[in-house]
Amino acid sequence: MRTVTVVGASLAGLYAARELRAQGFDGRLVIVGEEPHRPYDRPPLSKEFLTGSTGSTGSAGATGQTGSTGSTGSTGGGADEGHLALTDAEEEGQLAAEWLLGTRARGLDPRGRTVLLEDGRTVSTDGVVIATGASARRLPGGAALAGVHTLRTLDDARALRAELAGGPRRVVVIGGGFIGAETASSCATLGHDVTVVEAAPLPLVPQLGREMAEVCAALHPRGGTRLITGAPVARLHGTPAVTAVELGDGRRLPADVVVVGIGAVPNTGWLAGSTLALGDGVLCDDGCVTALPRVVAVGDVARVGGVRAEHWTSATQQPAVAVRNLLAGRTVDRARPLPYFWSDQYGSRIQFAGRRRDGDTVRIAEGSTGGDGFLALYERDGVTTAALAVDRPRPFMRIRRELARTAQPASAA
């Protein structure tokens, strides 16, 4: 191959570009990015960037990577945007890539040999890495009101930070997942009056199971925020700025600022008509290889082996396998990542690794849920399947390494 195009100047896209050079590709490398920014670290956006503090980054591996995506391998945190950058001039020189930033891809020809850009340009290419990520899911009718925000991109974070800097606000966070919880924690740290609204009976049950989800939900009141569960949002009120959030049972919550954190949608719209198989992401085998020759997908947009994982670790680990298979022209390697995510909320670090299933038993192996942290092990037939830790990083990392040694491809699991 003489030309490879990476569509998506994201964390996963950058790692793919690095892998291309590391694995010996010395041809033309083109990186297309919808945002005008060079690749940056998203996890701090819901934490240090909002609060203006410095510290380690961390997250679900979502703000995209619900990686929200500290974590091993993530950059140092800080309020300065310079701390978010994932590349510098030296590395960019080594990559020797053509950066087409602020440019949206609008199509991929059926043979996967031309990337069509929204400004009318085309990029002829021999190989394609799809790394277009995902976009924040929006609340119907909310976009028309001032004061309503999502939090996924740097521009999102800039707008929310500017609004929060105007003095005490009544903040309603819609969605009790990791991004919502991290944003609520940051808003509480800044002295705002914060309410978290979750439509489900309890946040994070699919990820943690009911027992441990209840434990983590208790962090909200301890941190000074209100948590309302089992409460779908009916509508937002206000003209031209939001003034209240109405719940399904008729209650109205006064609001000066609303943050919508109700998940993300993979950015696959530009691939319509390409003959690629799509279904909640780009469908790939265990090696990130699609049905089109010389086309692979990585990160939040990729459904690898039947699983689409919006985690920081997926975005950083999949590219090595994907590029190896792209250069080989077939699947010669398979991704075997152990699911791992983390989140920093209310001064505590939550870490999870493994593959929990309904019916697994939970055992507190260290500490206590009512104390200063704990390590919980999920077990099935006497075998540890996953681990959850709150403020227990060292024992957690030991268990995570043990789980990683037995990790299987996603489809096998």
PDB file of N, CA, C and O in Angstrom, residues 127-172:
ATOM      1  N   GLY A 127      -5.638   1.986   1.731  1.00  0.00           N
ATOM      2  CA  GLY A 127      -6.153   1.417   2.971  1.00  0.00           C
ATOM      3  C   GLY A 127      -6.847   2.481   3.788  1.00  0.00           C
ATOM      4  O   GLY A 127      -6.524   3.673   3.684  1.00  0.00           O
ATOM      5  N   VAL A 128      -7.819   2.067   4.599  1.00  0.00           N
ATOM      6  CA  VAL A 128      -8.590   3.009   5.409  1.00  0.00           C
ATOM      7  C   VAL A 128      -8.694   2.487   6.837  1.00  0.00           C
ATOM      8  O   VAL A 128      -8.997   1.309   7.054  1.00  0.00           O
ATOM      9  N   VAL A 129      -8.447   3.378   7.781  1.00  0.00           N
ATOM     10  CA  VAL A 129      -8.717   3.112   9.193  1.00  0.00           C
ATOM     11  C   VAL A 129      -9.876   4.018   9.596  1.00  0.00           C
ATOM     12  O   VAL A 129      -9.754   5.243   9.561  1.00  0.00           O
ATOM     13  N   ILE A 130     -11.001   3.433   9.959  1.00  0.00           N
ATOM     14  CA  ILE A 130     -12.164   4.214  10.388  1.00  0.00           C
ATOM     15  C   ILE A 130     -12.063   4.426  11.893  1.00  0.00           C
ATOM     16  O   ILE A 130     -12.060   3.465  12.667  1.00  0.00           O
ATOM     17  N   ALA A 131     -11.970   5.683  12.296  1.00  0.00           N
ATOM     18  CA  ALA A 131     -11.826   6.019  13.714  1.00  0.00           C
ATOM     19  C   ALA A 131     -12.640   7.267  14.029  1.00  0.00           C
ATOM     20  O   ALA A 131     -12.178   8.177  14.722  1.00  0.00           O
ATOM     21  N   THR A 132     -13.869   7.317  13.503  1.00  0.00           N
ATOM     22  CA  THR A 132     -14.686   8.524  13.621  1.00  0.00           C
ATOM     23  C   THR A 132     -15.422   8.640  14.946  1.00  0.00           C
ATOM     24  O   THR A 132     -16.160   9.606  15.162  1.00  0.00           O
ATOM     25  N   GLY A 133     -15.251   7.682  15.843  1.00  0.00           N
ATOM     26  CA  GLY A 133     -15.767   7.831  17.197  1.00  0.00           C
ATOM     27  C   GLY A 133     -17.276   7.866  17.284  1.00  0.00           C
ATOM     28  O   GLY A 133     -17.991   7.258  16.482  1.00  0.00           O
ATOM     29  N   ALA A 134     -17.762   8.599  18.266  1.00  0.00           N
ATOM     30  CA  ALA A 134     -19.197   8.698  18.523  1.00  0.00           C
ATOM     31  C   ALA A 134     -19.532  10.121  18.922  1.00  0.00           C
ATOM     32  O   ALA A 134     -18.662  10.901  19.302  1.00  0.00           O
ATOM     33  N   SER A 135     -20.810  10.456  18.825  1.00  0.00           N
ATOM     34  CA  SER A 135     -21.293  11.785  19.203  1.00  0.00           C
ATOM     35  C   SER A 135     -22.259  11.666  20.371  1.00  0.00           C
ATOM     36  O   SER A 135     -22.965  10.657  20.509  1.00  0.00           O
ATOM     37  N   ALA A 136     -22.306  12.696  21.186  1.00  0.00           N
ATOM     38  CA  ALA A 136     -23.201  12.688  22.344  1.00  0.00           C
ATOM     39  C   ALA A 136     -24.652  12.599  21.888  1.00  0.00           C
ATOM     40  O   ALA A 136     -25.076  13.307  20.968  1.00  0.00           O
ATOM     41  N   ARG A 137     -25.394  11.721  22.529  1.00  0.00           N
ATOM     42  CA  ARG A 137     -26.823  11.604  22.249  1.00  0.00           C
ATOM     43  C   ARG A 137     -27.533  12.842  22.808  1.00  0.00           C
ATOM     44  O   ARG A 137     -27.262  13.259  23.938  1.00  0.00           O
ATOM     45  N   ARG A 138     -28.423  13.417  22.047  1.00  0.00           N
ATOM     46  CA  ARG A 138     -29.067  14.663  22.457  1.00  0.00           C
ATOM     47  C   ARG A 138     -30.507  14.427  22.894  1.00  0.00           C
ATOM     48  O   ARG A 138     -31.162  13.490  22.443  1.00  0.00           O
ATOM     49  N   LEU A 139     -30.986  15.293  23.751  1.00  0.00           N
ATOM     50  CA  LEU A 139     -32.360  15.231  24.219  1.00  0.00           C
ATOM     51  C   LEU A 139     -33.252  15.941  23.218  1.00  0.00           C
ATOM     52  O   LEU A 139     -32.973  17.089  22.837  1.00  0.00           O
ATOM     53  N   PRO A 140     -34.307  15.318  22.739  1.00  0.00           N
ATOM     54  CA  PRO A 140     -35.183  15.978  21.756  1.00  0.00           C
ATOM     55  C   PRO A 140     -35.679  17.327  22.268  1.00  0.00           C
ATOM     56  O   PRO A 140     -36.155  17.442  23.392  1.00  0.00           O
ATOM     57  N   GLY A 141     -35.507  18.343  21.444  1.00  0.00           N
ATOM     58  CA  GLY A 141     -35.988  19.675  21.786  1.00  0.00           C
ATOM     59  C   GLY A 141     -35.046  20.499  22.624  1.00  0.00           C
ATOM     60  O   GLY A 141     -35.272  21.694  22.835  1.00  0.00           O
ATOM     61  N   GLY A 142     -33.963  19.903  23.103  1.00  0.00           N
ATOM     62  CA  GLY A 142     -33.072  20.635  23.990  1.00  0.00           C
ATOM     63  C   GLY A 142     -32.107  21.561  23.279  1.00  0.00           C
ATOM     64  O   GLY A 142     -31.667  22.563  23.839  1.00  0.00           O
ATOM     65  N   ALA A 143     -31.775  21.227  22.032  1.00  0.00           N
ATOM     66  CA  ALA A 143     -30.749  21.995  21.327  1.00  0.00           C
ATOM     67  C   ALA A 143     -31.156  23.447  21.089  1.00  0.00           C
ATOM     68  O   ALA A 143     -30.310  24.317  20.917  1.00  0.00           O
ATOM     69  N   ALA A 144     -32.461  23.729  21.082  1.00  0.00           N
ATOM     70  CA  ALA A 144     -32.925  25.082  20.774  1.00  0.00           C
ATOM     71  C   ALA A 144     -32.813  26.028  21.958  1.00  0.00           C
ATOM     72  O   ALA A 144     -32.980  27.244  21.802  1.00  0.00           O
ATOM     73  N   LEU A 145     -32.548  25.521  23.161  1.00  0.00           N
ATOM     74  CA  LEU A 145     -32.520  26.352  24.358  1.00  0.00           C
ATOM     75  C   LEU A 145     -31.098  26.670  24.783  1.00  0.00           C
ATOM     76  O   LEU A 145     -30.226  25.789  24.824  1.00  0.00           O
ATOM     77  N   ALA A 146     -30.850  27.919  25.122  1.00  0.00           N
ATOM     78  CA  ALA A 146     -29.565  28.290  25.707  1.00  0.00           C
ATOM     79  C   ALA A 146     -29.456  27.656  27.090  1.00  0.00           C
ATOM     80  O   ALA A 146     -30.452  27.477  27.791  1.00  0.00           O
ATOM     81  N   GLY A 147     -28.240  27.324  27.462  1.00  0.00           N
ATOM     82  CA  GLY A 147     -28.015  26.730  28.770  1.00  0.00           C
ATOM     83  C   GLY A 147     -28.077  25.224  28.792  1.00  0.00           C
ATOM     84  O   GLY A 147     -27.862  24.606  29.838  1.00  0.00           O
ATOM     85  N   VAL A 148     -28.378  24.599  27.642  1.00  0.00           N
ATOM     86  CA  VAL A 148     -28.435  23.138  27.550  1.00  0.00           C
ATOM     87  C   VAL A 148     -27.157  22.657  26.867  1.00  0.00           C
ATOM     88  O   VAL A 148     -26.826  23.107  25.761  1.00  0.00           O
ATOM     89  N   HIS A 149     -26.449  21.748  27.519  1.00  0.00           N
ATOM     90  CA  HIS A 149     -25.135  21.326  27.042  1.00  0.00           C
ATOM     91  C   HIS A 149     -25.026  19.806  26.964  1.00  0.00           C
ATOM     92  O   HIS A 149     -25.683  19.080  27.709  1.00  0.00           O
ATOM     93  N   THR A 150     -24.172  19.349  26.063  1.00  0.00           N
ATOM     94  CA  THR A 150     -23.622  18.005  26.121  1.00  0.00           C
ATOM     95  C   THR A 150     -22.132  18.163  26.412  1.00  0.00           C
ATOM     96  O   THR A 150     -21.587  19.269  26.320  1.00  0.00           O
ATOM     97  N   LEU A 151     -21.472  17.069  26.765  1.00  0.00           N
ATOM     98  CA  LEU A 151     -20.054  17.169  27.102  1.00  0.00           C
ATOM     99  C   LEU A 151     -19.315  15.979  26.499  1.00  0.00           C
ATOM    100  O   LEU A 151     -19.290  14.896  27.083  1.00  0.00           O
ATOM    101  N   ARG A 152     -18.752  16.217  25.336  1.00  0.00           N
ATOM    102  CA  ARG A 152     -17.946  15.176  24.699  1.00  0.00           C
ATOM    103  C   ARG A 152     -16.711  15.742  24.023  1.00  0.00           C
ATOM    104  O   ARG A 152     -15.666  15.110  23.995  1.00  0.00           O
ATOM    105  N   THR A 153     -16.809  16.949  23.469  1.00  0.00           N
ATOM    106  CA  THR A 153     -15.703  17.540  22.734  1.00  0.00           C
ATOM    107  C   THR A 153     -15.095  18.700  23.515  1.00  0.00           C
ATOM    108  O   THR A 153     -15.666  19.194  24.494  1.00  0.00           O
ATOM    109  N   LEU A 154     -13.940  19.143  23.049  1.00  0.00           N
ATOM    110  CA  LEU A 154     -13.288  20.292  23.667  1.00  0.00           C
ATOM    111  C   LEU A 154     -14.167  21.530  23.567  1.00  0.00           C
ATOM    112  O   LEU A 154     -14.285  22.299  24.532  1.00  0.00           O
ATOM    113  N   ASP A 155     -14.813  21.729  22.437  1.00  0.00           N
ATOM    114  CA  ASP A 155     -15.690  22.893  22.296  1.00  0.00           C
ATOM    115  C   ASP A 155     -16.886  22.803  23.248  1.00  0.00           C
ATOM    116  O   ASP A 155     -17.333  23.817  23.793  1.00  0.00           O
ATOM    117  N   ASP A 156     -17.419  21.583  23.452  1.00  0.00           N
ATOM    118  CA  ASP A 156     -18.477  21.402  24.451  1.00  0.00           C
ATOM    119  C   ASP A 156     -17.997  21.851  25.824  1.00  0.00           C
ATOM    120  O   ASP A 156     -18.701  22.555  26.556  1.00  0.00           O
ATOM    121  N   ALA A 157     -16.806  21.405  26.191  1.00  0.00           N
ATOM    122  CA  ALA A 157     -16.269  21.709  27.520  1.00  0.00           C
ATOM    123  C   ALA A 157     -15.981  23.197  27.678  1.00  0.00           C
ATOM    124  O   ALA A 157     -16.207  23.769  28.754  1.00  0.00           O
ATOM    125  N   ARG A 158     -15.501  23.831  26.640  1.00  0.00           N
ATOM    126  CA  ARG A 158     -15.262  25.277  26.694  1.00  0.00           C
ATOM    127  C   ARG A 158     -16.562  26.022  26.990  1.00  0.00           C
ATOM    128  O   ARG A 158     -16.597  26.926  27.842  1.00  0.00           O
ATOM    129  N   ALA A 159     -17.627  25.656  26.274  1.00  0.00           N
ATOM    130  CA  ALA A 159     -18.903  26.352  26.443  1.00  0.00           C
ATOM    131  C   ALA A 159     -19.467  26.135  27.844  1.00  0.00           C
ATOM    132  O   ALA A 159     -19.959  27.080  28.482  1.00  0.00           O
ATOM    133  N   LEU A 160     -19.396  24.907  28.350  1.00  0.00           N
ATOM    134  CA  LEU A 160     -19.934  24.630  29.681  1.00  0.00           C
ATOM    135  C   LEU A 160     -19.103  25.309  30.750  1.00  0.00           C
ATOM    136  O   LEU A 160     -19.653  25.882  31.706  1.00  0.00           O
ATOM    137  N   ARG A 161     -17.796  25.288  30.615  1.00  0.00           N
ATOM    138  CA  ARG A 161     -16.947  25.929  31.616  1.00  0.00           C
ATOM    139  C   ARG A 161     -17.205  27.425  31.683  1.00  0.00           C
ATOM    140  O   ARG A 161     -17.259  28.011  32.770  1.00  0.00           O
ATOM    141  N   ALA A 162     -17.390  28.047  30.528  1.00  0.00           N
ATOM    142  CA  ALA A 162     -17.654  29.484  30.509  1.00  0.00           C
ATOM    143  C   ALA A 162     -18.962  29.803  31.226  1.00  0.00           C
ATOM    144  O   ALA A 162     -19.053  30.792  31.965  1.00  0.00           O
ATOM    145  N   GLU A 163     -19.977  28.971  31.033  1.00  0.00           N
ATOM    146  CA  GLU A 163     -21.271  29.231  31.671  1.00  0.00           C
ATOM    147  C   GLU A 163     -21.195  29.003  33.182  1.00  0.00           C
ATOM    148  O   GLU A 163     -21.797  29.741  33.969  1.00  0.00           O
ATOM    149  N   LEU A 164     -20.460  27.991  33.599  1.00  0.00           N
ATOM    150  CA  LEU A 164     -20.347  27.707  35.032  1.00  0.00           C
ATOM    151  C   LEU A 164     -19.523  28.748  35.764  1.00  0.00           C
ATOM    152  O   LEU A 164     -19.607  28.863  36.991  1.00  0.00           O
ATOM    153  N   ALA A 165     -18.731  29.519  35.030  1.00  0.00           N
ATOM    154  CA  ALA A 165     -17.881  30.525  35.664  1.00  0.00           C
ATOM    155  C   ALA A 165     -18.651  31.783  36.042  1.00  0.00           C
ATOM    156  O   ALA A 165     -18.094  32.681  36.689  1.00  0.00           O
ATOM    157  N   GLY A 166     -19.922  31.874  35.682  1.00  0.00           N
ATOM    158  CA  GLY A 166     -20.690  33.092  35.920  1.00  0.00           C
ATOM    159  C   GLY A 166     -21.310  33.211  37.294  1.00  0.00           C
ATOM    160  O   GLY A 166     -22.186  34.047  37.492  1.00  0.00           O
ATOM    161  N   GLY A 167     -20.911  32.388  38.246  1.00  0.00           N
ATOM    162  CA  GLY A 167     -21.502  32.433  39.586  1.00  0.00           C
ATOM    163  C   GLY A 167     -22.340  31.211  39.856  1.00  0.00           C
ATOM    164  O   GLY A 167     -22.523  30.363  38.975  1.00  0.00           O
ATOM    165  N   PRO A 168     -22.892  31.095  41.068  1.00  0.00           N
ATOM    166  CA  PRO A 168     -23.664  29.908  41.438  1.00  0.00           C
ATOM    167  C   PRO A 168     -24.829  29.663  40.481  1.00  0.00           C
ATOM    168  O   PRO A 168     -25.562  30.585  40.126  1.00  0.00           O
ATOM    169  N   ARG A 169     -24.998  28.439  40.070  1.00  0.00           N
ATOM    170  CA  ARG A 169     -26.056  28.059  39.139  1.00  0.00           C
ATOM    171  C   ARG A 169     -26.821  26.857  39.695  1.00  0.00           C
ATOM    172  O   ARG A 169     -26.291  26.047  40.450  1.00  0.00           O
ATOM    173  N   ARG A 170     -28.067  26.753  39.274  1.00  0.00           N
ATOM    174  CA  ARG A 170     -28.845  25.535  39.535  1.00  0.00           C
ATOM    175  C   ARG A 170     -28.608  24.616  38.342  1.00  0.00           C
ATOM    176  O   ARG A 170     -29.061  24.908  37.236  1.00  0.00           O
ATOM    177  N   VAL A 171     -27.891  23.530  38.580  1.00  0.00           N
ATOM    178  CA  VAL A 171     -27.477  22.626  37.502  1.00  0.00           C
ATOM    179  C   VAL A 171     -28.263  21.322  37.614  1.00  0.00           C
ATOM    180  O   VAL A 171     -28.308  20.707  38.681  1.00  0.00           O
ATOM    181  N   VAL A 172     -28.861  20.901  36.505  1.00  0.00           N
ATOM    182  CA  VAL A 172     -29.503  19.592  36.434  1.00  0.00           C
ATOM    183  C   VAL A 172     -28.737  18.761  35.422  1.00  0.00           C
ATOM    184  O   VAL A 172     -28.586  19.157  34.258  1.00  0.00           O
TER     185      VAL A 172
END
